[in-house]
């Protein structure tokens, strides 16, 4: 388990089986001495089971795998910068060689510095992605465990199904989906809040995923439903096609 991550924030990922094997083993040892985390994990696992029962149709065997695929679960190590080896030059009689050696050393130092800066930048980006994934995993787990959480399931036109999970207390909505047909390269699935007779953009489904889970942007307060459409890549400010599904909430 990453020593820089507070183990108390990993209950959701552990309950959903989203931790790598070695981190799951370390977290299991943490559970043995942390009754609060142990209780929370058991409650989240019960909630996950309740979510499965809320789906009207019998879920396919691969549903769990596809849902977990939406939650990044592998932390990659940052690239290791290569150390440049400077080979000392023998003193020679020609007077310009010391200047050439100094210039070569300077060039190597600049190149090594560039590699280090690039590696640090990539490491920062990876940490940001890991942090966002952990935050979303924790938010999804908390939403599904909310006492006022409601589950609304529907089939989409053209194939696939989705479950909308709403908590007014938390002001959050999640979309759990599976079996979504692959769209043409220039299209993407987009979610909407149906509010006051209009449709408000609420996020894009990650391209290329047939199943997974995501949080909607914005609050569900005042919304009467959640819609799904197929839009041009990058999304639209308003729907350009008829809804594939409109789930009352």
CSV table of C-alpha atoms in Angstrom, one decimal:
chain,number,residue,atom,x,y,z
A,1,UNK,CA,0.0,0.0,0.0
A,2,UNK,CA,1.3,3.4,-1.0
A,3,UNK,CA,2.7,4.9,2.3
A,4,UNK,CA,1.8,8.4,1.1
A,5,UNK,CA,-2.0,7.5,0.9
A,6,UNK,CA,-4.1,7.6,4.1
A,7,UNK,CA,-5.3,4.0,4.4
A,8,UNK,CA,-8.7,5.3,5.8
A,9,UNK,CA,-9.5,6.6,2.3
A,10,UNK,CA,-9.1,3.2,0.6
A,11,UNK,CA,-12.2,1.5,2.1
A,12,UNK,CA,-14.3,2.0,-1.1
A,13,UNK,CA,-11.6,0.7,-3.4
A,14,UNK,CA,-11.0,-2.3,-1.1
A,15,UNK,CA,-14.8,-3.1,-0.8
A,16,UNK,CA,-15.1,-3.0,-4.6
A,17,UNK,CA,-12.0,-5.2,-5.1
A,18,UNK,CA,-10.2,-2.4,-6.9
A,19,UNK,CA,-6.8,-2.6,-5.1
A,20,UNK,CA,-3.9,-4.5,-6.5
A,21,UNK,CA,-3.2,-7.8,-4.7
A,22,UNK,CA,-0.3,-6.6,-2.6
A,23,UNK,CA,-2.1,-3.4,-1.5
A,24,UNK,CA,-5.2,-5.4,-0.7
A,25,UNK,CA,-3.1,-7.6,1.6
A,26,UNK,CA,-1.6,-4.7,3.3
A,27,UNK,CA,-5.0,-3.0,3.7
A,28,UNK,CA,-6.4,-6.3,5.2
A,29,UNK,CA,-3.8,-6.0,7.9
A,30,UNK,CA,-4.9,-2.4,8.5
A,31,UNK,CA,-8.5,-3.6,8.9
A,32,UNK,CA,-7.5,-6.0,11.7
A,33,UNK,CA,-6.5,-3.0,13.9
A,34,UNK,CA,-9.0,-0.4,12.7
A,35,UNK,CA,-12.6,-1.3,13.7
A,36,UNK,CA,-14.0,1.9,12.0
A,37,UNK,CA,-12.6,0.9,8.6
A,38,UNK,CA,-13.7,-2.7,9.0
A,39,UNK,CA,-17.3,-1.6,9.7
A,40,UNK,CA,-17.2,0.8,6.7
A,41,UNK,CA,-15.9,-1.9,4.4
A,42,UNK,CA,-18.7,-4.3,5.4
A,43,UNK,CA,-21.3,-1.6,4.9
A,44,UNK,CA,-20.0,-0.7,1.5
A,45,UNK,CA,-19.9,-4.4,0.4
A,46,UNK,CA,-23.6,-4.7,1.5
A,47,UNK,CA,-24.4,-1.6,-0.4
A,48,UNK,CA,-22.7,-2.9,-3.5
A,49,UNK,CA,-24.8,-6.0,-3.2
A,50,UNK,CA,-27.9,-3.8,-2.9
A,51,UNK,CA,-26.9,-2.0,-6.1
A,52,UNK,CA,-26.7,-5.3,-7.9
A,53,UNK,CA,-30.2,-6.3,-6.7
A,54,UNK,CA,-31.6,-3.0,-7.9
A,55,UNK,CA,-30.8,-3.8,-11.6
A,56,UNK,CA,-33.9,-5.1,-13.2
A,57,UNK,CA,-32.3,-7.6,-15.5
A,58,UNK,CA,-29.9,-10.4,-14.6
A,59,UNK,CA,-26.5,-8.8,-15.0
A,60,UNK,CA,-24.0,-10.6,-17.3
A,61,UNK,CA,-21.1,-12.5,-15.9
A,62,UNK,CA,-18.6,-9.8,-16.9
A,63,UNK,CA,-20.4,-6.9,-15.2
A,64,UNK,CA,-18.1,-6.7,-12.2
A,65,UNK,CA,-15.0,-6.7,-14.4
A,66,UNK,CA,-16.4,-3.9,-16.6
A,67,UNK,CA,-17.4,-1.7,-13.6
A,68,UNK,CA,-14.0,-2.1,-12.0
A,69,UNK,CA,-12.4,-1.3,-15.4
A,70,UNK,CA,-13.8,2.3,-15.0
A,71,UNK,CA,-11.7,2.8,-11.9
A,72,UNK,CA,-8.0,3.1,-12.6
A,73,UNK,CA,-6.4,0.5,-10.3
A,74,UNK,CA,-2.7,0.4,-11.4
A,75,UNK,CA,-0.3,3.0,-10.1
A,76,UNK,CA,2.5,3.3,-12.6
A,77,UNK,CA,6.0,4.2,-11.3
A,78,UNK,CA,7.4,7.4,-12.8
A,79,UNK,CA,10.0,7.1,-15.5
A,80,UNK,CA,13.5,6.8,-14.1
A,81,UNK,CA,15.8,9.5,-15.6
A,82,UNK,CA,19.0,8.2,-17.1
A,83,UNK,CA,22.2,9.4,-15.5
A,84,UNK,CA,24.6,10.8,-17.9
A,85,UNK,CA,28.2,9.6,-17.6
A,86,UNK,CA,30.9,12.2,-18.3
A,87,UNK,CA,34.1,10.7,-19.6
A,88,UNK,CA,37.1,12.9,-18.7
A,89,UNK,CA,39.2,13.9,-21.6
A,90,UNK,CA,42.9,13.6,-21.6
A,91,UNK,CA,44.9,16.9,-21.6
A,92,UNK,CA,46.2,17.5,-25.1
A,93,UNK,CA,48.5,20.0,-26.6
A,94,UNK,CA,45.8,21.7,-28.8
A,95,UNK,CA,44.6,24.8,-26.9
A,96,UNK,CA,41.0,24.6,-27.9
A,97,UNK,CA,40.3,21.1,-26.4
A,98,UNK,CA,39.6,22.4,-22.8
A,99,UNK,CA,36.9,24.7,-24.2
A,100,UNK,CA,35.4,21.8,-26.3
A,101,UNK,CA,35.4,19.5,-23.2
A,102,UNK,CA,33.7,22.2,-21.1
A,103,UNK,CA,31.1,22.7,-23.9
A,104,UNK,CA,30.5,19.0,-24.0
A,105,UNK,CA,30.0,18.8,-20.3
A,106,UNK,CA,27.6,21.7,-20.4
A,107,UNK,CA,25.6,20.0,-23.2
A,108,UNK,CA,25.4,16.8,-21.2
A,109,UNK,CA,24.3,18.7,-18.0
A,110,UNK,CA,21.6,20.5,-20.0
A,111,UNK,CA,20.3,17.2,-21.5
A,112,UNK,CA,20.3,15.5,-18.1
A,113,UNK,CA,18.5,18.4,-16.6
A,114,UNK,CA,15.9,18.2,-19.3
A,115,UNK,CA,15.3,14.5,-18.7
A,116,UNK,CA,14.9,15.2,-14.9
A,117,UNK,CA,12.4,18.0,-15.5
A,118,UNK,CA,10.4,15.9,-17.9
A,119,UNK,CA,10.4,12.9,-15.6
A,120,UNK,CA,9.3,15.1,-12.7
A,121,UNK,CA,6.5,16.5,-14.9
A,122,UNK,CA,5.3,13.0,-15.8
A,123,UNK,CA,5.5,11.9,-12.2
A,124,UNK,CA,3.4,14.9,-11.1
A,125,UNK,CA,0.8,14.0,-13.8
A,126,UNK,CA,0.7,10.4,-12.7
A,127,UNK,CA,0.2,11.5,-9.1
A,128,UNK,CA,-2.7,13.8,-10.1
A,129,UNK,CA,-4.4,11.0,-12.1
A,130,UNK,CA,-4.0,8.6,-9.1
A,131,UNK,CA,-5.4,11.2,-6.7
A,132,UNK,CA,-8.4,11.9,-8.9
A,133,UNK,CA,-9.1,8.2,-9.3
A,134,UNK,CA,-8.9,7.6,-5.5
A,135,UNK,CA,-11.2,10.6,-4.9
A,136,UNK,CA,-13.7,9.4,-7.4
A,137,UNK,CA,-13.6,5.9,-6.0
A,138,UNK,CA,-14.2,7.2,-2.5
A,139,UNK,CA,-17.0,9.5,-3.7
A,140,UNK,CA,-18.7,6.6,-5.6
A,141,UNK,CA,-18.5,4.4,-2.5
A,142,UNK,CA,-19.9,7.1,-0.3
A,143,UNK,CA,-22.7,7.9,-2.7
A,144,UNK,CA,-23.8,4.2,-2.9
A,145,UNK,CA,-23.7,3.9,0.9
A,146,UNK,CA,-25.8,7.1,1.5
A,147,UNK,CA,-28.9,6.4,3.5
A,148,UNK,CA,-31.1,8.3,1.0
A,149,UNK,CA,-29.5,6.8,-2.1
A,150,UNK,CA,-32.0,5.7,-4.8
A,151,UNK,CA,-31.4,3.4,-7.7
A,152,UNK,CA,-33.1,3.8,-11.1
A,153,UNK,CA,-32.4,1.3,-13.9
A,154,UNK,CA,-33.3,1.4,-17.6
A,155,UNK,CA,-32.4,-0.1,-20.9
A,156,UNK,CA,-30.8,2.1,-23.6
A,157,UNK,CA,-32.1,2.2,-27.2
A,158,UNK,CA,-29.6,0.3,-29.3
A,159,UNK,CA,-28.3,-1.9,-26.5
A,160,UNK,CA,-26.9,-1.8,-23.0
A,161,UNK,CA,-28.4,-0.6,-19.8
A,162,UNK,CA,-27.7,1.9,-17.0
A,163,UNK,CA,-28.4,2.5,-13.4
A,164,UNK,CA,-28.7,6.1,-12.1
A,165,UNK,CA,-27.8,6.4,-8.4
A,166,UNK,CA,-28.9,9.7,-6.7
A,167,UNK,CA,-28.4,11.1,-3.2
A,168,UNK,CA,-30.0,14.5,-2.4
A,169,UNK,CA,-28.2,14.7,0.9
A,170,UNK,CA,-24.8,14.5,-0.9
A,171,UNK,CA,-25.9,16.4,-3.9
A,172,UNK,CA,-24.4,13.8,-6.2
A,173,UNK,CA,-25.4,11.4,-9.0
A,174,UNK,CA,-23.6,8.4,-10.5
A,175,UNK,CA,-24.2,6.5,-13.7
A,176,UNK,CA,-23.4,2.8,-13.6
A,177,UNK,CA,-23.5,1.3,-17.1
A,178,UNK,CA,-22.7,-1.9,-19.0
A,179,UNK,CA,-23.1,-3.3,-22.5
A,180,UNK,CA,-23.0,0.1,-24.3
A,181,UNK,CA,-22.5,-0.5,-28.0
A,182,UNK,CA,-19.3,1.1,-29.5
A,183,UNK,CA,-20.0,4.4,-31.2
A,184,UNK,CA,-18.3,5.7,-34.4
A,185,UNK,CA,-15.0,7.4,-33.8
A,186,UNK,CA,-16.5,10.8,-34.0
A,187,UNK,CA,-19.3,10.2,-31.5
A,188,UNK,CA,-19.4,9.9,-27.7
A,189,UNK,CA,-22.1,9.2,-25.1
A,190,UNK,CA,-23.2,12.3,-23.1
A,191,UNK,CA,-25.2,12.5,-19.9
A,192,UNK,CA,-27.8,15.3,-19.1
A,193,UNK,CA,-29.9,16.5,-16.3
A,194,UNK,CA,-33.5,17.1,-17.3
A,195,UNK,CA,-34.4,20.3,-15.4
A,196,UNK,CA,-37.1,22.9,-15.9
A,197,UNK,CA,-38.0,21.7,-19.4
A,198,UNK,CA,-34.4,21.8,-20.6
A,199,UNK,CA,-31.3,19.5,-20.7
A,200,UNK,CA,-28.2,20.5,-18.8
A,201,UNK,CA,-24.9,18.8,-19.7
A,202,UNK,CA,-23.7,16.5,-16.9
A,203,UNK,CA,-20.6,14.7,-18.3
A,204,UNK,CA,-19.2,12.4,-21.0
A,205,UNK,CA,-18.9,8.7,-20.8
A,206,UNK,CA,-15.2,7.7,-21.3
A,207,UNK,CA,-14.7,6.7,-24.9
A,208,UNK,CA,-14.1,3.0,-25.6
A,209,UNK,CA,-15.7,1.7,-22.4
A,210,UNK,CA,-18.7,-0.6,-22.7
A,211,UNK,CA,-19.1,-0.7,-18.9
A,212,UNK,CA,-18.1,1.3,-15.8
A,213,UNK,CA,-19.2,3.9,-13.3
A,214,UNK,CA,-18.9,7.7,-13.2
A,215,UNK,CA,-20.0,10.7,-11.2
A,216,UNK,CA,-22.1,13.3,-13.0
A,217,UNK,CA,-21.1,16.9,-13.0
A,218,UNK,CA,-23.5,19.3,-11.2
A,219,UNK,CA,-26.1,18.6,-8.6
A,220,UNK,CA,-29.3,16.6,-9.0
A,221,UNK,CA,-31.4,19.1,-7.1
A,222,UNK,CA,-34.3,20.2,-9.2
A,223,UNK,CA,-33.7,17.5,-11.8
A,224,UNK,CA,-36.6,15.3,-12.8
A,225,UNK,CA,-34.5,12.9,-14.9
A,226,UNK,CA,-31.1,11.9,-16.3
A,227,UNK,CA,-30.8,11.5,-20.1
A,228,UNK,CA,-28.3,9.7,-22.3
A,229,UNK,CA,-27.6,10.8,-25.9
A,230,UNK,CA,-24.9,10.2,-28.6
A,231,UNK,CA,-23.1,13.4,-29.4
A,232,UNK,CA,-20.2,14.6,-31.5
A,233,UNK,CA,-16.8,14.0,-29.8
A,234,UNK,CA,-16.1,16.6,-27.2
A,235,UNK,CA,-19.8,16.9,-26.3
A,236,UNK,CA,-22.5,19.4,-27.0
A,237,UNK,CA,-24.1,22.3,-25.1
A,238,UNK,CA,-27.5,20.9,-26.0
A,239,UNK,CA,-28.7,17.5,-27.3
A,240,UNK,CA,-28.3,17.1,-31.1
A,241,UNK,CA,-30.2,13.7,-31.2
A,242,UNK,CA,-33.2,12.0,-29.5
A,243,UNK,CA,-32.3,10.5,-26.1
A,244,UNK,CA,-31.2,6.9,-26.0
A,245,UNK,CA,-32.6,6.8,-22.5
A,246,UNK,CA,-34.3,9.2,-20.1
A,247,UNK,CA,-34.3,7.9,-16.5
A,248,UNK,CA,-36.8,9.6,-14.1
A,249,UNK,CA,-35.3,10.4,-10.7
